[in-house]
mmCIF file of C-alpha atoms in Angstrom:
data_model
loop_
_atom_site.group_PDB
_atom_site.id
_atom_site.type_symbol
_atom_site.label_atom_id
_atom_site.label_comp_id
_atom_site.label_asym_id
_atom_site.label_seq_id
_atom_site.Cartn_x
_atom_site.Cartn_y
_atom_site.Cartn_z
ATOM 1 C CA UNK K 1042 -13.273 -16.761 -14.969
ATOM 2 C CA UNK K 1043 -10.116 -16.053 -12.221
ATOM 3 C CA UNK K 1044 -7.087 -15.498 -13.759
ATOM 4 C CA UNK K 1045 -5.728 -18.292 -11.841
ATOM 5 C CA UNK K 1046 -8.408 -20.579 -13.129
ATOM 6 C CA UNK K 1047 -7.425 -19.154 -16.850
ATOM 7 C CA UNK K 1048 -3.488 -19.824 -15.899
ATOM 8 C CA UNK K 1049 -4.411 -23.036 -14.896
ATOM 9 C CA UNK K 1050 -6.190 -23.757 -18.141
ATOM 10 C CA UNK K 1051 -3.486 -22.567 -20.401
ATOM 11 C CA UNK K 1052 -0.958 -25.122 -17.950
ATOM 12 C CA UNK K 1053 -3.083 -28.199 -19.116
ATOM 13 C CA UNK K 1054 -3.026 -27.399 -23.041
ATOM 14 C CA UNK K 1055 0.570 -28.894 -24.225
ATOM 15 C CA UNK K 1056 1.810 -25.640 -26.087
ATOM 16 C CA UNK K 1057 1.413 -23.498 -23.400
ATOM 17 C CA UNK K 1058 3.289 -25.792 -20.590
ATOM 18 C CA UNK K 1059 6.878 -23.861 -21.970
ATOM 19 C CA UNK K 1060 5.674 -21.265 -19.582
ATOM 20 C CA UNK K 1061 5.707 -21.301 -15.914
ATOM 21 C CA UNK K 1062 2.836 -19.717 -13.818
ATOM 22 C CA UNK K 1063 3.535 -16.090 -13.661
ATOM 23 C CA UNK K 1064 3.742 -16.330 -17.674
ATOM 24 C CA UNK K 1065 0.669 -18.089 -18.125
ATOM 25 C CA UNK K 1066 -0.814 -15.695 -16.033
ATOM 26 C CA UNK K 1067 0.703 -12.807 -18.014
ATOM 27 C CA UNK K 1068 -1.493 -14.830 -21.370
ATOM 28 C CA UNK K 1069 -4.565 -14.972 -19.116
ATOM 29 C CA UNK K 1070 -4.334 -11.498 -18.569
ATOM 30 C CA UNK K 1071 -4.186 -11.101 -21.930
ATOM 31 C CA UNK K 1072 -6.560 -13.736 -23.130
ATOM 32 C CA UNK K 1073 -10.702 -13.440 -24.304
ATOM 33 C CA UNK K 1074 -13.244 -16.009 -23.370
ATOM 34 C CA UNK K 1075 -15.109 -17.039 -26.539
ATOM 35 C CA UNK K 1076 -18.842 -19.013 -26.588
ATOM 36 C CA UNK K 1077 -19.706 -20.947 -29.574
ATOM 37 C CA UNK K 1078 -23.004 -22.887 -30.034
ATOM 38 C CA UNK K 1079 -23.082 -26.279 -31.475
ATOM 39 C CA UNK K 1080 -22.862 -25.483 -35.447
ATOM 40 C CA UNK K 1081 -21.103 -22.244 -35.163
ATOM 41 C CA UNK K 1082 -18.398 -21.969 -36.688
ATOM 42 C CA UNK K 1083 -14.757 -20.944 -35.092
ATOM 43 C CA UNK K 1084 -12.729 -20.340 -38.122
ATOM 44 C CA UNK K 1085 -12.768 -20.721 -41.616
ATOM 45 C CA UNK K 1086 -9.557 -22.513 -44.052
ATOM 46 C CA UNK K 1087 -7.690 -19.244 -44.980
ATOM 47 C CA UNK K 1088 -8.825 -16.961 -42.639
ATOM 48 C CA UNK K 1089 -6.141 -14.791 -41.054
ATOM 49 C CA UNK K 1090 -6.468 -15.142 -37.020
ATOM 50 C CA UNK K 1091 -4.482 -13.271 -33.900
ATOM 51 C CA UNK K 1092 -4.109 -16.062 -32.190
ATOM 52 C CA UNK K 1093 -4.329 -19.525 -31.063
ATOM 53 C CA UNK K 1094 -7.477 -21.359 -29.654
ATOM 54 C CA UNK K 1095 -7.738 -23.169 -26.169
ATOM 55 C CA UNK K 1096 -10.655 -25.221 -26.351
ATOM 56 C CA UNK K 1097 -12.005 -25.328 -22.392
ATOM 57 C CA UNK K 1098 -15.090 -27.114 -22.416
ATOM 58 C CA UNK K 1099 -16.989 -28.342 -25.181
ATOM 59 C CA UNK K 1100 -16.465 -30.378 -28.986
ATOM 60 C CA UNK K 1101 -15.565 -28.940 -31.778
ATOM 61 C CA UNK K 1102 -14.757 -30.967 -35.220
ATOM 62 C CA UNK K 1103 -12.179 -30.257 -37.889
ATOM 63 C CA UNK K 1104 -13.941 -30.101 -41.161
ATOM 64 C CA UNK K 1105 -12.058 -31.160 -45.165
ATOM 65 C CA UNK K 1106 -10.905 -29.541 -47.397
ATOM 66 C CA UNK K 1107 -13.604 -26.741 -49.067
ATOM 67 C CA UNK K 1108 -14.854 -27.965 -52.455
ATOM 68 C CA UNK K 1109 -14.346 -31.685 -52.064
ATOM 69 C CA UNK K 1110 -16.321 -34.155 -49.901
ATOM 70 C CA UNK K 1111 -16.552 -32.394 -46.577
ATOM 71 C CA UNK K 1112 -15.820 -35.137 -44.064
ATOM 72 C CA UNK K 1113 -14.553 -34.950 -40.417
ATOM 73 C CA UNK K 1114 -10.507 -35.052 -40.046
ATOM 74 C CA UNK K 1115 -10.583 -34.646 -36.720
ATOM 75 C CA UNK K 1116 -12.353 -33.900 -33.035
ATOM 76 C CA UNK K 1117 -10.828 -31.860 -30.972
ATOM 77 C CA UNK K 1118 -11.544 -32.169 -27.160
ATOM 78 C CA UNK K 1119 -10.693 -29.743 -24.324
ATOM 79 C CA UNK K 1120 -6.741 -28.596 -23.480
ATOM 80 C CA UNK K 1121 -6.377 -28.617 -27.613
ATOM 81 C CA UNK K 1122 -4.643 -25.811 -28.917
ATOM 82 C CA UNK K 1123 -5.649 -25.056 -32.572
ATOM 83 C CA UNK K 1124 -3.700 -22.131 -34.011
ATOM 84 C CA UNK K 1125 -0.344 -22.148 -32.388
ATOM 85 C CA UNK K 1126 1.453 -21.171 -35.610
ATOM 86 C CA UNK K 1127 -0.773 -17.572 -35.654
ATOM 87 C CA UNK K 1128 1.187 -17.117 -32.173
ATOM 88 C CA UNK K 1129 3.810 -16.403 -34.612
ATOM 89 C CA UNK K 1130 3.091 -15.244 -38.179
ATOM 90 C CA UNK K 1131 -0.090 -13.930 -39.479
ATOM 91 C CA UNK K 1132 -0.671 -17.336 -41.647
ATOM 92 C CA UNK K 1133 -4.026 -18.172 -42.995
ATOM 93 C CA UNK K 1134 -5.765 -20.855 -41.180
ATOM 94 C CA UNK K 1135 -5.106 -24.665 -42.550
ATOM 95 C CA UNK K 1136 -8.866 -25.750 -42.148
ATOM 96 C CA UNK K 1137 -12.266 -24.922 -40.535
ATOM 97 C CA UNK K 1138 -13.150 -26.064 -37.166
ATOM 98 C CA UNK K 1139 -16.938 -26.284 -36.455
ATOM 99 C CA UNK K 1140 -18.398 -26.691 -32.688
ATOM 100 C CA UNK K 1141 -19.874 -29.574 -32.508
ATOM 101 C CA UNK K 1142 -21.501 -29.142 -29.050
ATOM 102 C CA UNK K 1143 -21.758 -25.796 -26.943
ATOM 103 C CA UNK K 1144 -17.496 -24.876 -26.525
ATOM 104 C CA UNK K 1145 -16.152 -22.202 -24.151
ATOM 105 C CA UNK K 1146 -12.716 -21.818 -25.961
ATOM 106 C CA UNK K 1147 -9.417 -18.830 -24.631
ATOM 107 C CA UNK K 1148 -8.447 -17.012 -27.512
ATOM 108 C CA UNK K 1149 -4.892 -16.189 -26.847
ATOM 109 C CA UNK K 1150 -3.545 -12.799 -28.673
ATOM 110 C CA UNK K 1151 -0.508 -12.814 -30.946
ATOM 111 C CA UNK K 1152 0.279 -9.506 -29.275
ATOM 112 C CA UNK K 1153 0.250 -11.159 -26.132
ATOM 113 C CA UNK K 1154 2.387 -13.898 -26.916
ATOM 114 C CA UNK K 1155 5.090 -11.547 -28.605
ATOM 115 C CA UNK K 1156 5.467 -9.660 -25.906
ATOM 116 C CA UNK K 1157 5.916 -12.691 -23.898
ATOM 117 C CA UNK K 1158 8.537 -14.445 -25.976
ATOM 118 C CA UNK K 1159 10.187 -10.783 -26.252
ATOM 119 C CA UNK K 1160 10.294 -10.498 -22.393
ATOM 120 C CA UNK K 1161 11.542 -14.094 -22.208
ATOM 121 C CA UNK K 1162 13.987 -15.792 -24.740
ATOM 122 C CA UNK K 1163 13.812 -19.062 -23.529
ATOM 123 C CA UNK K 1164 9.877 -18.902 -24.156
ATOM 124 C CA UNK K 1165 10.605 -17.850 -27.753
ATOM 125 C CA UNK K 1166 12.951 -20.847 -27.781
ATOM 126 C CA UNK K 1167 10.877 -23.439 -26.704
ATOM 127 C CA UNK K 1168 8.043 -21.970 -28.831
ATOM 128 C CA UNK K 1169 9.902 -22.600 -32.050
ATOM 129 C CA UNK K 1170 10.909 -25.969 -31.191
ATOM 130 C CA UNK K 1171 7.398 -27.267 -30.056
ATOM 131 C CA UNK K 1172 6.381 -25.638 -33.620
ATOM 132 C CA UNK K 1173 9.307 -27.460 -35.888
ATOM 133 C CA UNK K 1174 8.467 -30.602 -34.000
ATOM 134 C CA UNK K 1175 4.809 -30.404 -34.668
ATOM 135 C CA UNK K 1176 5.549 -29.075 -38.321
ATOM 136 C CA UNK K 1177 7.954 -32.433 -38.592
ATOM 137 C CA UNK K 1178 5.456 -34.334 -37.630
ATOM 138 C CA UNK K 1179 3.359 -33.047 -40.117
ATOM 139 C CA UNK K 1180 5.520 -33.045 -42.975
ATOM 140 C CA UNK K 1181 7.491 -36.308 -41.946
ATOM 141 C CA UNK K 1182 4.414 -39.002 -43.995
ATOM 142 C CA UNK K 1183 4.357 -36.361 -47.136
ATOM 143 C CA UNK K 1184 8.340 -37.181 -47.804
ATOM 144 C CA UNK K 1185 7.652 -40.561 -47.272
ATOM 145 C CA UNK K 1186 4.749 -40.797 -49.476
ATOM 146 C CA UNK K 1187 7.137 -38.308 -52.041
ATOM 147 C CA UNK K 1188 10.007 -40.979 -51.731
ATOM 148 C CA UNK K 1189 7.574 -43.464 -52.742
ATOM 149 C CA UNK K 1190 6.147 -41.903 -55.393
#
């Protein structure tokens, strides 16, 4: 794949547009193509990753919780990011994601990304807001559920 192409690819996955061209370049660069086959799986809940997923082409399917009634939570379709957190911090994974159909995925390196957000700030910035906002999103039906309770 061109590095352009890559760039480009990383530009339509909403984590990655805090960076302008020449930095999502700089990731593609950096970045590994990854194949999975329909019932491979991409990672497993608390496995330690370096680095997020860009799913390119492809399905994959976020699986339950281990140990209870597996059932789907999610799909994920291409431009998803699924990882953006192990950018940051080596932090076990929150589920397992399964490919559903044949996926080409980007797997972009924490190293890659540190080095960016050193060589940029504002990246860093913007990083850590798109990551509080998702995390408040997250956490934002727990209180409420809490405050209920």
């Amino acid at each position: 794949m061109h590095l352009d192409d890559t760039a480009h690819i990383l530009g339509t996955a909403d984590f990655f547009s805090i960076c302008n061209l020449e930095q999502r370049r700089m990731l593609a660069f950096a970045s590994d193509r990854v194949r999975l086959s329909s019932g491979e799986m991409l990672f497993e809940k608390g496995q330690v990753t370096d680095g997020a997923y860009v799913l390119v082409s492809g399905e994959l399917v976020v699986k339950g919780t281990p140990g209870t009634e597996e059932k789907d939570v999610a799909i994920m379709h291409p431009g998803t990011v699924m990882g953006q957190l192990a950018l940051i911090t080596r932090h076990p994974r929150r589920a397992t994601i399964v490919c559903v159909s044949a996926a080409e995925l980007l797997l972009v390196p924490r190293s890659a990304f540190s080095k960016l957000m050193e060589q940029f700030p504002d990246v860093a910035r913007r990083a850590v807001e798109l990551i509080r906002n998702d995390i408040g999103a997250y956490v934002a039906p727990l209180r409420e559920a809490v405050r209920k309770g």
